[in-house]
Short mmCIF file of C-alpha atoms in Angstrom, two decimals:
data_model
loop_
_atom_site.label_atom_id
_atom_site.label_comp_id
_atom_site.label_asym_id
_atom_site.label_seq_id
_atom_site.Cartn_x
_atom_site.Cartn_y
_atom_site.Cartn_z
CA UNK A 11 115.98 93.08 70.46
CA UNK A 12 116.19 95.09 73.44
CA UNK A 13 117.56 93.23 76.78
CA UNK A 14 116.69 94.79 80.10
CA UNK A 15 119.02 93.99 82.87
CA UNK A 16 117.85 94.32 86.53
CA UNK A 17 120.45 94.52 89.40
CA UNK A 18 121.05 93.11 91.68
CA UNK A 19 119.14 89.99 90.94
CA UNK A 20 117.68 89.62 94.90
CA UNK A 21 118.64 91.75 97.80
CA UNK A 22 118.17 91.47 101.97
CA UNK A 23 116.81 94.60 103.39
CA UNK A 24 116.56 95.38 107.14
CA UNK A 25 113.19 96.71 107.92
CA UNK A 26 113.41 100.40 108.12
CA UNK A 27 116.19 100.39 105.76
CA UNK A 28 116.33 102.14 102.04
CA UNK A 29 116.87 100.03 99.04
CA UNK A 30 117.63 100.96 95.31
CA UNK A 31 117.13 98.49 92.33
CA UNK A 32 118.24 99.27 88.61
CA UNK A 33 117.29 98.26 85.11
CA UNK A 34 119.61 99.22 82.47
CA UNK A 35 119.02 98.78 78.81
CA UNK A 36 121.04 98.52 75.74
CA UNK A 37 118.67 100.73 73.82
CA UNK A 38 116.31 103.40 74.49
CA UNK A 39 113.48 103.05 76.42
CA UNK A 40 110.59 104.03 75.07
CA UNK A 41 108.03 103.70 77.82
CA UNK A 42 109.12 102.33 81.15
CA UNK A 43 106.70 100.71 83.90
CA UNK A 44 107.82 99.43 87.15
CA UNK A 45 106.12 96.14 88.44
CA UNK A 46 105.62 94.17 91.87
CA UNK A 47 104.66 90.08 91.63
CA UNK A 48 104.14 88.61 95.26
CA UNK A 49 105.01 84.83 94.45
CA UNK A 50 102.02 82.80 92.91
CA UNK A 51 100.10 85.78 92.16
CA UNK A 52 99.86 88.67 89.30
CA UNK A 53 101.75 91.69 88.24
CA UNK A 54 100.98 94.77 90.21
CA UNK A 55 101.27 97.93 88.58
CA UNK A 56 103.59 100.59 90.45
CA UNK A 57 104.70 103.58 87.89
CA UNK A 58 105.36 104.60 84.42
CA UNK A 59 108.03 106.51 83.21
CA UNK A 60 108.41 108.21 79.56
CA UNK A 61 110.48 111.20 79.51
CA UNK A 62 114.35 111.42 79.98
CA UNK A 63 114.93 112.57 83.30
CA UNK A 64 111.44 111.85 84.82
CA UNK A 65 111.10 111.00 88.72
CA UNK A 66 108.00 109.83 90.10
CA UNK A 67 107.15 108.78 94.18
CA UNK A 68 104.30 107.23 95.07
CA UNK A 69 104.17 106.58 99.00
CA UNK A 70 107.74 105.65 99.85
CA UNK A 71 108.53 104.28 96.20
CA UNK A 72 110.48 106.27 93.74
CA UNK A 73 111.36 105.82 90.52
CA UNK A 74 113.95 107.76 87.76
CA UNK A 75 114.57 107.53 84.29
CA UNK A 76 117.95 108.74 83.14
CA UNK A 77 118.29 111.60 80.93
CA UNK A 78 119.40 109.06 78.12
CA UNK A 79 116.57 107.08 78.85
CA UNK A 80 118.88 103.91 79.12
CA UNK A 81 118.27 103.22 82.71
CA UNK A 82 115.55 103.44 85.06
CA UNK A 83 115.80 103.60 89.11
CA UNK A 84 113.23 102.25 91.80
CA UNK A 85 113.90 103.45 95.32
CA UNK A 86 112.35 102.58 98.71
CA UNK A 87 112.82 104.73 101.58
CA UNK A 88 112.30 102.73 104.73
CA UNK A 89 111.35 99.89 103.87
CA UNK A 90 108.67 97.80 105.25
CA UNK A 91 107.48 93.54 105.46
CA UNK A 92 104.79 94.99 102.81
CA UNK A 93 107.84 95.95 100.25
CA UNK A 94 108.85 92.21 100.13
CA UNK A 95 107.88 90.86 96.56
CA UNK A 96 109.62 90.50 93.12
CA UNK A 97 110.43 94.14 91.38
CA UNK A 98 110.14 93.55 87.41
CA UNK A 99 110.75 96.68 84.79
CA UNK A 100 109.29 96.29 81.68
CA UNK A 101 109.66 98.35 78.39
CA UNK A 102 108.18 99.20 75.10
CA UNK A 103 111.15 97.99 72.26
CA UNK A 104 110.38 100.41 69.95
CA UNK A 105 107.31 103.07 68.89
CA UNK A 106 106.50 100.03 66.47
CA UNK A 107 105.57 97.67 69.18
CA UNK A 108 103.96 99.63 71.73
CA UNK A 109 102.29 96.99 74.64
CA UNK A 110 104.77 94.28 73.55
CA UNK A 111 106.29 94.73 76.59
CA UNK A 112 109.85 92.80 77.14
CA UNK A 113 110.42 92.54 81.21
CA UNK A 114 114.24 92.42 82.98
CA UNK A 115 114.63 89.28 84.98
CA UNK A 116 113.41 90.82 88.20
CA UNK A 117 114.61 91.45 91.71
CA UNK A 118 113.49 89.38 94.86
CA UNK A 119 113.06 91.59 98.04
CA UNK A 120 113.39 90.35 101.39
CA UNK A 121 112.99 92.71 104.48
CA UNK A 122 113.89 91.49 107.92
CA UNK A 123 112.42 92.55 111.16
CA UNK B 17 86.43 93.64 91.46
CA UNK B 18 87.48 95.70 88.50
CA UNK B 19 90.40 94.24 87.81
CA UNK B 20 91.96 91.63 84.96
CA UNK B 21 90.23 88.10 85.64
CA UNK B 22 91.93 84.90 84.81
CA UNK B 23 90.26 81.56 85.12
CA UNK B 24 90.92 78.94 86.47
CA UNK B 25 93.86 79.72 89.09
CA UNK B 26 95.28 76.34 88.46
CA UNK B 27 94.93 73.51 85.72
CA UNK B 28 96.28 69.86 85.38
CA UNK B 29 96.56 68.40 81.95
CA UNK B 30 97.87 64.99 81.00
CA UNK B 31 100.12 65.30 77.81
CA UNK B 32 98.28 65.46 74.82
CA UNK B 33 95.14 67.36 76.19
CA UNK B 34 93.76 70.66 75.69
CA UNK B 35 94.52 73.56 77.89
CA UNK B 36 91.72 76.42 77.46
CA UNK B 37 92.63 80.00 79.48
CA UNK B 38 90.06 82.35 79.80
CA UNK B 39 90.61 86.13 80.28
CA UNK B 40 88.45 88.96 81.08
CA UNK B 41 89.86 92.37 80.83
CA UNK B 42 88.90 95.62 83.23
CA UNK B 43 86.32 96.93 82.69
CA UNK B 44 86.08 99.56 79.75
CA UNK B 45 89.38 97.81 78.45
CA UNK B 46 89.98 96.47 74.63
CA UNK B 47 93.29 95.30 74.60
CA UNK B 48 94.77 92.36 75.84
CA UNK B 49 98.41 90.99 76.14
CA UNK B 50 99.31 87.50 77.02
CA UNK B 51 102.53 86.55 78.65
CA UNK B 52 104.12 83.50 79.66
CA UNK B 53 106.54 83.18 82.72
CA UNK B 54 108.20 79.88 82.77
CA UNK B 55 110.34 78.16 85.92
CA UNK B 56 113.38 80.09 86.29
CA UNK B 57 112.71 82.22 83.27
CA UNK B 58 111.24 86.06 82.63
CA UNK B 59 107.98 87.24 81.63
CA UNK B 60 107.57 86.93 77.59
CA UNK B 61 105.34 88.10 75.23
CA UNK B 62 103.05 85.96 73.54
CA UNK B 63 100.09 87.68 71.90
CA UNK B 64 98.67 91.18 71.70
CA UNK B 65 94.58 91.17 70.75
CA UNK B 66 91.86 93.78 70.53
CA UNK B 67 88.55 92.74 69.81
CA UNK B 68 88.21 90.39 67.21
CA UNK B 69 91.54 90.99 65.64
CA UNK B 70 95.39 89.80 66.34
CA UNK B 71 97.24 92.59 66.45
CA UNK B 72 100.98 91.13 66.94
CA UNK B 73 101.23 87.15 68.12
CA UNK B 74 105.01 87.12 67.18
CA UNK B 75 105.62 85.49 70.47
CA UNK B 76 103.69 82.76 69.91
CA UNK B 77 104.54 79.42 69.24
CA UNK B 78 103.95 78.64 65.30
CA UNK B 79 102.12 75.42 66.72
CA UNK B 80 99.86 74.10 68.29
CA UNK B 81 98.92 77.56 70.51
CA UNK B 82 96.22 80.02 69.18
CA UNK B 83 94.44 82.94 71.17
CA UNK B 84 91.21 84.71 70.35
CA UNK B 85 89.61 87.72 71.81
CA UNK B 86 85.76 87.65 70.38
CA UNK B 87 83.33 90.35 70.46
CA UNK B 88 81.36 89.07 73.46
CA UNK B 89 83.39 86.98 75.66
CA UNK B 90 86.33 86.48 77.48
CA UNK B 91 89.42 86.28 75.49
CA UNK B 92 90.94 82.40 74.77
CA UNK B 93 94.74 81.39 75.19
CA UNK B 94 94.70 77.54 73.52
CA UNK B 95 97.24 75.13 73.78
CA UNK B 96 96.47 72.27 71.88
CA UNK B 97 98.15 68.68 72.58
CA UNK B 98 100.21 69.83 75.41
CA UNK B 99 103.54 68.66 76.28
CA UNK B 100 105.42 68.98 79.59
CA UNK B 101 107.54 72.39 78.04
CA UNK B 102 104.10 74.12 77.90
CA UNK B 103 104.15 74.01 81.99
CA UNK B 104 104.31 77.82 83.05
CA UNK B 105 102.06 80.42 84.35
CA UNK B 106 100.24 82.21 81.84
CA UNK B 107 99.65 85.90 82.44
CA UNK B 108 96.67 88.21 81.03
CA UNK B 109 97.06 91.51 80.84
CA UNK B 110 95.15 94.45 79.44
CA UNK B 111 95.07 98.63 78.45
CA UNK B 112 92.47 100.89 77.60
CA UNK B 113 94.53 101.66 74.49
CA UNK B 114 97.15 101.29 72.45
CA UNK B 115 100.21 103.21 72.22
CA UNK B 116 103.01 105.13 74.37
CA UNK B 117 102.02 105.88 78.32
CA UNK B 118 99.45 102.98 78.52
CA UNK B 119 100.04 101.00 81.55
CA UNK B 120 98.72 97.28 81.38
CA UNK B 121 96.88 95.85 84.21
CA UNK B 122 97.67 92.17 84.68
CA UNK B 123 95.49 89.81 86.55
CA UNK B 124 96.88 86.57 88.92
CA UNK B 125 97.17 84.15 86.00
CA UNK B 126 97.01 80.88 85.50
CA UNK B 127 99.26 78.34 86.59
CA UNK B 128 99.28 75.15 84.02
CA UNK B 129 100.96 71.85 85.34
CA UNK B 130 101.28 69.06 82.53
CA UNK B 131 101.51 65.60 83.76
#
């Protein structure tokens, strides 16, 4: 089965300060979504990547899938308090199984003032 | 709100009770996915359900868990008899359709303690 590996597995940011988390998988990814959990609550959908070499921003989140589509970038420029959360990928194994989604550990986000 | 509703937030069990989750998809929405996130563990796959059908519960414990997504209703996550391993938070999730480029929406879940 696929394995999704998220790095680094938490990370200190100074407020105001850019920040870049990875997921790298052993196969390819078929479908690609970027998540945010705040603890003790849901899943919030951020983006969705398909196609090798894709890059999509949304406010001061961006997010790349390689050209191999074997790893997946989220980047925040300047970060902010409101940036503070868990960061999960997720990923379609296979065109067999699409919306059996298998998720990468996650990375805990902590901006300081 | 439009979004994925789970109910309740919380729920206590004693071993060997029932645990009955209750999901209600966005609006317009006929798939649902349920996930489980244990302590110190990922998100995993449980089930996948449109209405009235299972499409893929290969995640699923062989016992003693069952889900159901009826035509009118709220889908069910069941655990019967629980033990203190079934302790997680149980996450609902759902898509206006299958396949490639569908994003699921999740709602807050539900957080299970077993006594």
């Amino acid at each position: 089965s696929q394995e999704l590996e998220q790095s680094p597995q938490s990370l200190i940011v100074q407020e105001g300060k850019n920040l870049t988390i990875n997921c790298t998988s052993s196969k390819t990814l078929y479908g690609l979504y970027w998540y945010k959990q705040k603890y003790g609550e849901g899943l919030i959908f951020l983006m969705m990547l398909q196609k090798g070499g894709e890059e999509k921003s949304h406010e001061k989140i961006t997010a790349k899938l390689d050209e191999k589509k074997q790893q997946s970038s989220l980047h925040i420029t300047a970060s902010q308090p409101s940036h503070a959360g868990i960061y999960l990928c997720g990923a379609d194994p296979n065109t067999d199984s699409w919306g059996k989604l298998q998720f990468g550990a996650g990375t805990q986000v902590v901006v300081t003032p | 709100n439009a979004g994925v509703m789970q109910n309740p937030r919380h729920l206590v069990r004693r071993r060997g009770q029932e645990a009955r989750l209750r999901c209600s998809p966005m609006k317009g929405h006929s798939h649902v996915y349920w996930y489980r996130q244990l302590p110190e563990e990922g998100l995993k796959f449980m089930v996948y359900l449109q209405k009235e059908n299972i499409i893929d519960e290969s995640g699923m414990p062989k016992e003693r868990f069952s889900a159901e997504f009826p035509k009118e209703g709220p889908s069910i996550l069941r655990i019967q008899q629980v033990v203190r391993g079934d302790s997680a938070a149980y996450f609902c999730a759902s898509s206006l359709k299958q396949g490639g480029g569908q994003p699921q929406h999740f709602g807050d879940g539900t957080r299970l303690s077993i006594l």
